[in-house]
Amino acid sequence: MFSGWLVAALGLTMTRRSCSSLSVPDIAAYFGTKTRYEEVNPHLLRDVLTVNASVLRPPATERCVPVHLTAVIRHGSRYPTVKNIRRIQRLSELVRREASGSPGGSGGSGGSGGAAGAADWLQDVQSRWEMWYTEDMDGQLVLKGREDLRQLAARLSLLFPSLLTEENEMSISLRSSSKHRCVSSAEAFQEGLQLHWRHSDVQYRHLVDDKLMRFFERCRGYVEGVEKNRTALLEVHKFKHGPEMERVKRKVAGRLGLHQHHLTADLVEAAFFLCSYELSIKSLHSSWCFLFDEDDAKVLEYKSDLKQYWKRFHGYMISSMSSCPLFHHIFRTLDKAGRPRRSTDAPPEPASILIGHAETLLPLLSLLGLYKDQTPPTADNYHTQHGRSFRSGLIVPYAANLLFVLYDCQRGPRLQLLVNESPVRFPGLETEDAPLYRDVRAAYRHLLDGCDFQRECEGTSVGGRGPNIEL
Ligand SMILES: *[C@@H]1O[C@H](CO)[C@@H](O)[C@H](O)[C@H]1NC(C)=O
Ligand SMILES: *[C@@H]1O[C@H](CO)[C@@H](O)[C@H](O)[C@H]1NC(C)=O
């Protein structure tokens, strides 16, 4: 619980931000899962409380009203984990010790950004930049991450004024992964709601539920078949040492005046992530960003996307099947909320808020059959994948969210999906934004009747590669 003055202080961060003067590196949309939510919804940079009700699209003729919202939300912006902090440390030491780039260097995005000191970015990274990340920060939510969730809660309250109300407070369910950054995000979401309702004290009442939000680490078939299995991520390793990455490494080494053999793919990636962290944590256009041009960024993005695809997404069927408990939980909640009721019955649960990780969202999106292209991304087909629908930065940036909106309509309940506050259609039901709920159930019948966690996860085989769920 907070005392009044703190709530007032929090309130300050909720005020609408005016047009930001921050210069953003032109590579900011290529940071994969380290992408800011604002890169997906740039209008939020002008006004964080922008809500456009036209994204809710049940048929205009059927007098629909929203009766339930299930929101699966990723935690907000966070510090690097220990592994990346150590890499950043090694990178900064190497650059300080060895780099001898030509002054005024041929920086990648040099000249385009207008960041202060763009001209002497090299001096900056060599001698002025201080390593400020410490290992105890290990993946924790940053202040900006708290704001991400508070602001999302405020926008959802505006978008669903009849569901996320003060009167409904006690019937909104909130569940979170046990990880610190998720619990902090769950708190921040509640702060956002309660500040929106102008409460003077914030009360937290979320439950921690790892069975639901961290299903991936409990699925033996997944852990053994994919996560701990180096062969399963072969495409990632091949690409990491392939010609595209070698070229980026050569260019970056050249810009730093380093011998190429000093620089590893991991260190190049650390510099790229450093640019992303300085932006997402401090809203800073870091000098490290000048090491990369847009072509380099696309290659590094592809490397991250390959990893997410093969580790968490359509790459292996077991990854999506590991999310069966969450899938069933969501549909049980929707079933209950959509059930016909007499006026004397208790009202349906207005909202279910589920806070987890990119690792929670990706398998679920994959199970639902979303973002599935004809050709899977591999180490060899980078040049034909520019138009791919699977770009992790647009799907699971910080504070990413998958919304299930259930409407009560004249012809029966309807369901709409939104990803990061934009409408997305169900595979196989592409003619409508909000198809009848019974049609959605029919499309997922094979999963509703099956998708058994025990059976899928206790088996030992990884299952087929590539396309899995037929819709
Ligand atoms: C809201 O979104 C619709 C498209 O979905 C667009 O046509 C309209 O201009 C937007 N309104 C505002 C105020 O941004
Ligand atoms: C590891 O992944 C490969 C490639 O998918 C698969 O053939 C192999 O069976 C997996 N190993 C284990 C122990 O599951």
Coordinates of C-alpha atoms and ligand atoms in Angstrom, one line a residue:
M1 CA 0.0 0.0 0.0
F2 CA 1.2 3.5 -0.8
S3 CA 0.8 6.6 1.3
G4 CA -0.9 9.6 -0.3
W5 CA 2.2 11.6 -1.3
L6 CA 3.7 8.7 -3.2
V7 CA 0.5 8.3 -5.2
A8 CA 0.6 11.9 -6.0
A9 CA 4.2 11.4 -7.1
L10 CA 3.2 8.5 -9.3
G11 CA 0.4 10.6 -10.6
L12 CA 3.0 13.0 -12.1
T13 CA 4.3 10.2 -14.3
M14 CA 0.8 9.6 -15.6
T15 CA 0.4 13.1 -17.0
R16 CA 0.3 13.3 -20.7
R17 CA 3.7 13.8 -22.2
S18 CA 4.0 16.5 -24.7
C19 CA 5.8 16.2 -28.0
S20 CA 9.1 14.6 -27.2
S21 CA 12.3 16.2 -28.4
L22 CA 14.2 12.9 -28.1
S23 CA 16.0 11.9 -31.2
V24 CA 15.5 8.2 -31.7
P25 CA 18.1 6.0 -33.5
D26 CA 16.8 5.0 -36.9
I27 CA 17.5 1.3 -35.9
A28 CA 15.1 1.4 -32.9
A29 CA 12.4 -0.8 -34.6
Y30 CA 14.9 -3.7 -35.1
F31 CA 15.6 -4.6 -31.5
G32 CA 13.5 -7.7 -31.4
T33 CA 12.2 -8.5 -27.9
K34 CA 14.1 -5.5 -26.7
T35 CA 12.0 -3.1 -28.7
R36 CA 10.1 -0.3 -27.0
Y37 CA 6.3 -0.5 -27.2
E38 CA 6.4 3.1 -28.7
E39 CA 8.1 1.7 -31.8
V40 CA 5.0 -0.3 -32.5
N41 CA 2.6 2.5 -31.6
P42 CA 4.6 5.7 -32.4
H43 CA 1.6 7.9 -31.7
L44 CA 2.2 7.2 -28.0
L45 CA 5.3 9.3 -28.1
R46 CA 3.0 12.3 -28.6
D47 CA 0.4 11.3 -26.1
V48 CA 0.6 8.2 -23.9
L49 CA -3.1 8.1 -23.3
T50 CA -4.2 8.1 -26.9
V51 CA -7.0 5.6 -27.4
N52 CA -8.8 5.0 -30.7
A53 CA -12.1 3.2 -30.0
S54 CA -12.4 2.4 -33.7
V55 CA -10.1 -0.6 -33.1
L56 CA -13.1 -2.3 -31.5
R57 CA -15.0 -3.7 -34.4
P58 CA -18.0 -5.9 -33.8
P59 CA -20.7 -5.6 -36.5
A60 CA -22.3 -2.1 -36.2
T61 CA -25.8 -3.6 -36.8
E62 CA -25.8 -6.1 -33.9
R63 CA -25.8 -3.7 -30.9
C64 CA -22.8 -5.4 -29.4
V65 CA -21.5 -4.5 -25.9
P66 CA -18.1 -5.7 -24.5
V67 CA -18.8 -8.1 -21.6
H68 CA -15.3 -9.4 -20.9
L69 CA -11.6 -8.7 -21.5
T70 CA -8.8 -11.2 -21.2
A71 CA -5.4 -9.5 -21.5
V72 CA -2.2 -11.5 -21.7
I73 CA 0.6 -8.9 -21.1
R74 CA 4.3 -9.0 -21.2
H75 CA 6.3 -7.2 -18.5
G76 CA 7.5 -3.7 -19.3
S77 CA 11.0 -2.4 -20.1
R78 CA 13.7 -4.0 -17.9
Y79 CA 17.4 -4.1 -17.2
P80 CA 19.6 -6.5 -19.0
T81 CA 20.0 -9.9 -17.4
V82 CA 23.4 -10.9 -15.9
K83 CA 24.5 -12.7 -19.1
N84 CA 24.1 -9.5 -21.2
I85 CA 25.5 -7.3 -18.4
R86 CA 28.7 -9.4 -18.5
R87 CA 28.9 -9.2 -22.3
I88 CA 28.5 -5.4 -22.1
Q89 CA 31.3 -5.3 -19.6
R90 CA 33.6 -7.3 -21.9
L91 CA 32.7 -5.1 -24.8
S92 CA 33.3 -1.8 -23.0
E93 CA 36.7 -3.1 -21.8
L94 CA 37.7 -4.3 -25.2
V95 CA 36.8 -1.0 -26.9
R96 CA 38.6 1.0 -24.3
R97 CA 41.7 -1.1 -24.5
E98 CA 42.0 -1.8 -28.2
A99 CA 39.9 0.4 -30.4
S100 CA 41.6 3.0 -32.5
G101 CA 39.0 4.1 -35.0
S102 CA 39.7 7.1 -37.2
P103 CA 38.4 10.3 -35.5
G104 CA 35.1 11.5 -37.0
G105 CA 34.6 7.9 -37.9
S106 CA 32.3 6.5 -40.6
G107 CA 29.5 5.8 -38.2
G108 CA 26.6 3.8 -39.5
S109 CA 23.7 6.1 -38.7
G110 CA 26.0 9.1 -38.4
G111 CA 24.5 12.3 -39.5
S112 CA 21.0 11.0 -39.6
G113 CA 20.0 11.1 -36.0
G114 CA 20.9 14.6 -34.8
A115 CA 21.9 13.2 -31.4
A116 CA 24.1 15.5 -29.4
G117 CA 27.7 14.5 -30.1
A118 CA 26.9 12.5 -33.1
A119 CA 30.2 13.5 -34.7
D120 CA 32.4 12.2 -32.0
W121 CA 30.5 9.1 -31.1
L122 CA 33.7 7.1 -31.2
Q123 CA 35.4 9.2 -28.6
D124 CA 32.2 8.8 -26.6
V125 CA 32.2 5.0 -26.6
Q126 CA 35.9 4.8 -26.1
S127 CA 36.5 7.2 -23.2
R128 CA 33.4 9.0 -22.1
W129 CA 30.8 6.2 -21.7
E130 CA 30.8 4.6 -18.2
M131 CA 29.7 1.1 -17.6
W132 CA 26.8 1.7 -15.2
Y133 CA 25.1 -1.7 -15.3
T134 CA 25.6 -3.9 -12.3
E135 CA 24.9 -7.6 -11.9
D136 CA 22.2 -7.0 -9.2
M137 CA 20.0 -5.3 -11.9
D138 CA 19.5 -8.7 -13.4
G139 CA 16.4 -8.4 -15.6
Q140 CA 14.5 -6.2 -13.1
L141 CA 11.8 -3.9 -14.2
V142 CA 13.0 -0.3 -14.7
L143 CA 11.1 2.9 -14.0
K144 CA 10.1 3.2 -17.6
G145 CA 8.8 -0.4 -17.4
R146 CA 6.5 0.6 -14.6
E147 CA 5.2 3.5 -16.7
D148 CA 4.7 1.1 -19.6
L149 CA 2.2 -0.9 -17.5
R150 CA 0.6 2.0 -15.7
Q151 CA -0.1 3.7 -19.0
L152 CA -1.4 0.5 -20.7
A153 CA -3.8 0.1 -17.8
A154 CA -5.0 3.7 -18.2
R155 CA -5.5 3.2 -21.9
L156 CA -7.4 -0.1 -21.4
S157 CA -9.6 1.7 -18.9
L158 CA -10.4 4.3 -21.5
L159 CA -11.0 1.7 -24.2
F160 CA -13.2 -0.5 -22.0
P161 CA -15.0 2.0 -19.8
S162 CA -17.7 -0.5 -18.8
L163 CA -15.3 -3.3 -17.8
L164 CA -12.3 -1.8 -16.0
T165 CA -14.4 0.2 -13.6
E166 CA -14.0 0.9 -10.0
E167 CA -17.2 -0.9 -9.2
N168 CA -15.8 -4.0 -10.9
E169 CA -12.5 -3.8 -9.0
M170 CA -13.0 -6.9 -6.8
S171 CA -14.2 -9.1 -9.7
I172 CA -11.2 -8.3 -12.0
S173 CA -8.8 -11.2 -11.7
L174 CA -5.0 -10.6 -11.9
R175 CA -2.4 -13.3 -12.2
S176 CA 1.4 -12.9 -12.7
S177 CA 4.5 -14.9 -13.2
S178 CA 6.6 -15.1 -10.1
K179 CA 9.6 -13.3 -11.7
H180 CA 10.3 -10.0 -10.1
R181 CA 9.8 -8.0 -13.3
C182 CA 6.4 -9.5 -13.8
V183 CA 5.2 -9.0 -10.2
S184 CA 6.4 -5.3 -10.5
S185 CA 4.5 -5.1 -13.8
A186 CA 1.3 -6.5 -12.1
E187 CA 1.7 -3.9 -9.4
A188 CA 2.2 -1.1 -11.9
F189 CA -0.9 -2.2 -13.9
Q190 CA -2.9 -2.0 -10.7
E191 CA -1.4 1.5 -10.0
G192 CA -2.5 2.5 -13.4
L193 CA -6.1 1.4 -12.9
Q194 CA -6.4 2.8 -9.4
L195 CA -4.8 6.1 -10.3
H196 CA -7.3 6.3 -13.2
W197 CA -10.0 5.8 -10.7
R198 CA -8.4 8.5 -8.5
H199 CA -7.9 6.2 -5.5
S200 CA -5.7 7.8 -2.9
D201 CA -4.2 4.5 -1.8
V202 CA -3.1 1.7 -4.1
Q203 CA -4.0 -1.8 -3.0
Y204 CA -2.4 -4.9 -4.7
R205 CA -4.3 -8.1 -5.0
H206 CA -2.7 -10.2 -7.8
L207 CA -2.0 -13.9 -7.5
V208 CA 1.3 -15.5 -8.5
D209 CA 0.7 -18.4 -10.9
D210 CA 3.7 -20.0 -12.6
K211 CA 1.7 -23.0 -13.8
L212 CA -0.2 -20.7 -16.0
M213 CA 2.4 -18.0 -16.8
R214 CA 5.6 -20.0 -16.9
F215 CA 4.2 -23.2 -18.4
F216 CA 7.3 -23.5 -20.6
E217 CA 9.7 -24.5 -17.8
R218 CA 7.3 -27.2 -16.6
C219 CA 7.0 -28.9 -20.0
R220 CA 9.6 -31.7 -20.0
G221 CA 9.2 -32.4 -23.7
Y222 CA 9.9 -28.7 -24.4
V223 CA 12.8 -28.3 -22.0
E224 CA 14.6 -31.4 -23.2
G225 CA 13.6 -31.4 -26.8
V226 CA 14.1 -27.7 -27.5
E227 CA 15.5 -25.5 -24.8
K228 CA 18.4 -27.7 -23.7
N229 CA 18.9 -29.2 -27.2
R230 CA 21.6 -27.5 -29.2
T231 CA 20.5 -29.2 -32.4
A232 CA 17.1 -27.7 -32.1
L233 CA 18.6 -24.2 -32.6
L234 CA 20.9 -25.2 -35.5
E235 CA 19.5 -22.4 -37.8
V236 CA 20.4 -19.8 -35.2
H237 CA 24.0 -21.1 -34.8
K238 CA 24.4 -21.3 -38.6
F239 CA 23.3 -17.8 -39.1
K240 CA 25.4 -16.4 -36.3
H241 CA 28.5 -17.6 -38.1
G242 CA 27.2 -17.1 -41.6
P243 CA 28.1 -14.5 -44.3
E244 CA 25.5 -11.9 -43.2
M245 CA 26.8 -11.8 -39.6
E246 CA 30.4 -11.9 -40.7
R247 CA 29.8 -8.8 -42.8
V248 CA 28.3 -6.9 -39.9
K249 CA 31.2 -7.9 -37.7
R250 CA 33.6 -6.7 -40.3
K251 CA 31.9 -3.3 -40.6
V252 CA 31.6 -2.8 -36.9
A253 CA 35.3 -3.8 -36.4
G254 CA 36.2 -1.3 -39.1
R255 CA 34.2 1.5 -37.5
L256 CA 35.9 0.8 -34.1
G257 CA 39.4 0.4 -35.7
L258 CA 39.6 -3.0 -34.1
H259 CA 41.1 -6.2 -35.5
Q260 CA 38.3 -8.3 -36.6
H261 CA 39.4 -11.3 -34.7
H262 CA 39.0 -9.4 -31.4
L263 CA 35.3 -9.1 -32.0
T264 CA 32.9 -11.9 -31.7
A265 CA 29.3 -12.1 -32.8
D266 CA 28.2 -12.0 -29.2
L267 CA 30.1 -8.8 -28.6
V268 CA 28.6 -7.2 -31.7
E269 CA 25.2 -8.2 -30.4
A270 CA 26.1 -6.7 -27.0
A271 CA 26.8 -3.4 -28.6
F272 CA 23.5 -3.5 -30.4
F273 CA 21.6 -4.4 -27.2
L274 CA 23.5 -1.6 -25.4
C275 CA 22.0 0.8 -27.9
S276 CA 18.5 -0.7 -27.2
Y277 CA 18.9 -0.6 -23.4
E278 CA 20.1 3.0 -23.3
L279 CA 17.0 3.9 -25.3
S280 CA 14.4 1.8 -23.5
I281 CA 15.8 2.5 -20.0
K282 CA 17.1 6.1 -20.2
S283 CA 15.4 7.4 -23.4
L284 CA 18.9 8.1 -24.6
H285 CA 20.2 8.1 -28.1
S286 CA 23.4 6.4 -27.2
S287 CA 26.7 6.8 -29.1
W288 CA 26.8 3.0 -29.4
C289 CA 24.0 3.2 -31.8
F290 CA 26.3 4.9 -34.4
L291 CA 28.1 1.6 -34.8
F292 CA 25.2 0.2 -36.9
D293 CA 23.4 1.2 -40.0
E294 CA 20.0 0.0 -40.9
D295 CA 21.3 -2.9 -43.0
D296 CA 23.3 -4.1 -40.0
A297 CA 20.3 -3.7 -37.7
K298 CA 18.1 -5.9 -40.1
V299 CA 20.7 -8.7 -39.9
L300 CA 20.9 -8.5 -36.1
E301 CA 17.1 -8.4 -35.9
Y302 CA 16.9 -11.5 -38.1
K303 CA 19.3 -13.3 -35.8
S304 CA 17.0 -12.6 -32.8
D305 CA 13.9 -13.5 -34.8
L306 CA 15.5 -16.8 -35.8
K307 CA 16.1 -17.6 -32.1
Q308 CA 12.6 -16.7 -31.1
Y309 CA 11.1 -18.6 -34.0
W310 CA 12.9 -21.8 -33.4
K311 CA 13.0 -21.6 -29.6
R312 CA 9.5 -20.3 -28.8
F313 CA 7.3 -20.1 -31.9
H314 CA 6.2 -22.2 -34.9
G315 CA 9.6 -23.8 -35.2
Y316 CA 8.6 -26.8 -33.1
M317 CA 5.1 -28.0 -32.3
I318 CA 6.0 -28.8 -28.7
S319 CA 6.7 -25.1 -28.0
S320 CA 3.1 -24.1 -28.9
M321 CA 1.6 -27.1 -27.1
S322 CA 3.4 -26.2 -23.9
S323 CA 1.0 -23.3 -23.7
C324 CA -2.1 -25.6 -23.5
P325 CA -2.8 -24.8 -19.8
L326 CA -3.0 -21.1 -20.6
F327 CA -5.1 -21.7 -23.7
H328 CA -7.6 -23.7 -21.8
H329 CA -7.7 -21.2 -18.9
I330 CA -8.5 -18.4 -21.4
F331 CA -11.2 -20.3 -23.1
R332 CA -12.8 -21.5 -19.9
T333 CA -12.9 -17.9 -18.7
L334 CA -14.5 -16.8 -22.1
D335 CA -17.0 -19.7 -21.9
K336 CA -18.1 -18.6 -18.5
A337 CA -18.3 -14.9 -19.5
G338 CA -20.3 -15.7 -22.6
R339 CA -22.8 -18.1 -21.1
P340 CA -26.5 -16.9 -21.2
R341 CA -27.6 -15.8 -17.8
R342 CA -30.8 -14.7 -16.1
S343 CA -31.0 -11.1 -14.8
T344 CA -30.7 -12.6 -11.2
D345 CA -27.4 -14.4 -12.0
A346 CA -24.1 -12.9 -10.8
P347 CA -22.6 -10.7 -13.6
P348 CA -19.7 -12.3 -15.5
E349 CA -16.1 -11.7 -14.6
P350 CA -15.4 -8.4 -16.4
A351 CA -11.7 -8.9 -16.9
S352 CA -8.8 -11.3 -16.5
I353 CA -5.3 -9.8 -16.5
L354 CA -2.5 -12.2 -17.0
I355 CA 1.1 -10.9 -16.8
G356 CA 4.1 -12.9 -18.1
H357 CA 6.9 -13.0 -20.5
A358 CA 7.6 -13.0 -24.3
E359 CA 8.1 -16.7 -23.6
T360 CA 4.5 -16.8 -22.4
L361 CA 3.0 -14.9 -25.4
L362 CA 4.9 -16.4 -28.3
P363 CA 3.9 -20.1 -27.8
L364 CA 0.3 -19.0 -27.2
L365 CA 0.3 -16.9 -30.4
S366 CA 1.8 -19.8 -32.2
L367 CA -0.8 -22.2 -30.8
L368 CA -3.5 -19.8 -32.1
G369 CA -1.9 -20.1 -35.6
L370 CA -1.0 -16.4 -35.9
Y371 CA 2.0 -14.9 -37.8
K372 CA 2.6 -18.1 -39.7
D373 CA 4.3 -17.6 -43.1
Q374 CA 4.6 -20.2 -45.8
T375 CA 8.3 -20.5 -45.5
P376 CA 10.0 -20.7 -42.1
P377 CA 13.0 -18.4 -41.6
T378 CA 16.3 -20.3 -41.8
A379 CA 20.0 -19.5 -41.8
D380 CA 20.0 -19.6 -45.6
N381 CA 16.9 -17.6 -46.6
Y382 CA 17.6 -14.2 -45.1
H383 CA 17.3 -12.5 -48.4
T384 CA 13.8 -13.8 -49.1
Q385 CA 12.4 -13.1 -45.6
H386 CA 12.2 -9.3 -45.7
G387 CA 8.4 -9.4 -46.0
R388 CA 8.0 -12.0 -43.2
S389 CA 5.1 -11.5 -40.8
F390 CA 7.1 -12.8 -37.9
R391 CA 9.0 -9.8 -36.6
S392 CA 9.4 -10.3 -32.9
G393 CA 9.9 -6.6 -32.2
L394 CA 6.4 -5.8 -33.6
I395 CA 4.8 -8.7 -31.8
V396 CA 6.4 -9.0 -28.4
P397 CA 8.1 -5.6 -27.6
Y398 CA 8.1 -4.6 -23.9
A399 CA 4.5 -4.4 -22.5
A400 CA 3.3 -6.4 -25.5
N401 CA -0.3 -7.5 -25.1
L402 CA -2.8 -10.0 -26.6
L403 CA -6.4 -9.0 -25.9
F404 CA -9.4 -11.2 -26.2
V405 CA -12.6 -9.1 -26.2
L406 CA -15.9 -10.8 -25.8
Y407 CA -19.0 -9.0 -26.9
D408 CA -22.6 -9.7 -26.2
C409 CA -24.4 -9.3 -29.5
Q410 CA -27.9 -9.9 -31.0
R411 CA -26.8 -13.1 -32.7
G412 CA -24.9 -14.3 -29.7
P413 CA -21.4 -13.7 -28.3
R414 CA -18.6 -12.5 -30.5
L415 CA -14.8 -12.5 -30.0
Q416 CA -12.2 -10.1 -31.2
L417 CA -8.4 -10.4 -30.9
L418 CA -6.0 -7.4 -30.6
V419 CA -2.3 -7.5 -30.6
N420 CA -0.6 -4.5 -29.1
E421 CA -3.9 -2.6 -29.4
S422 CA -4.4 -3.3 -33.1
P423 CA -7.0 -5.7 -34.5
V424 CA -5.8 -9.1 -35.6
R425 CA -8.0 -11.7 -37.3
F426 CA -8.3 -15.4 -36.4
P427 CA -6.7 -17.7 -38.9
G428 CA -9.4 -19.3 -40.9
L429 CA -12.0 -16.7 -40.0
E430 CA -10.4 -13.8 -41.9
T431 CA -13.6 -12.2 -43.2
E432 CA -14.5 -10.6 -39.9
D433 CA -12.8 -8.8 -37.1
A434 CA -15.1 -10.2 -34.4
P435 CA -16.6 -13.5 -35.6
L436 CA -19.2 -15.3 -33.6
Y437 CA -17.7 -17.0 -30.5
R438 CA -19.1 -20.3 -31.6
D439 CA -17.3 -20.1 -34.9
V440 CA -14.0 -19.4 -33.0
R441 CA -14.6 -22.4 -30.8
A442 CA -15.3 -24.5 -33.9
A443 CA -12.0 -23.4 -35.5
Y444 CA -10.1 -24.4 -32.4
R445 CA -12.2 -27.5 -31.7
H446 CA -9.2 -29.8 -32.0
L447 CA -7.4 -27.8 -29.3
L448 CA -10.4 -27.4 -27.1
D449 CA -10.9 -31.1 -27.1
G450 CA -7.2 -32.0 -26.9
C451 CA -4.1 -29.9 -26.2
D452 CA -3.4 -32.0 -23.1
F453 CA -0.4 -30.7 -21.2
Q454 CA 0.4 -34.0 -19.6
R455 CA 0.2 -36.0 -22.8
E456 CA 2.1 -33.4 -24.9
C457 CA 4.8 -32.6 -22.4
E458 CA 5.5 -36.0 -20.9
G459 CA 6.1 -37.5 -24.3
T460 CA 9.8 -37.4 -25.3
S461 CA 9.7 -36.6 -29.1
V462 CA 10.0 -33.0 -30.3
G463 CA 7.4 -33.5 -33.0
G464 CA 7.4 -32.2 -36.5
R465 CA 9.3 -29.3 -37.8
G466 CA 7.5 -26.4 -39.5
P467 CA 3.7 -26.0 -40.0
N468 CA 1.9 -27.6 -37.1
I469 CA -1.7 -26.6 -36.3
E470 CA -4.1 -27.0 -39.2
L471 CA -6.9 -24.5 -39.0
Ligands
LIG1 C1 -8.8 5.9 -35.5 O1 -8.4 4.8 -36.3 C2 -9.1 4.8 -37.6 C3 -8.7 3.6 -38.3 O2 -8.9 2.5 -37.5 C4 -8.6 6.1 -38.4 O3 -9.3 6.1 -39.6 C5 -9.0 7.3 -37.5 O4 -8.4 8.4 -38.2 C6 -8.4 7.2 -36.2 N1 -8.8 8.3 -35.4 C7 -8.0 9.1 -34.7 C8 -8.6 10.2 -33.9 O5 -6.8 8.9 -34.7
LIG2 C1 17.0 -32.2 -30.6 O1 16.5 -31.6 -31.8 C2 16.6 -32.3 -33.0 C3 16.2 -31.4 -34.1 O2 14.8 -31.1 -34.0 C4 15.8 -33.6 -32.9 O3 16.0 -34.4 -34.1 C5 16.3 -34.4 -31.7 O4 15.5 -35.5 -31.5 C6 16.2 -33.5 -30.4 N1 16.8 -34.2 -29.3 C7 16.1 -34.5 -28.2 C8 16.9 -35.1 -27.0 O5 14.9 -34.3 -28.0

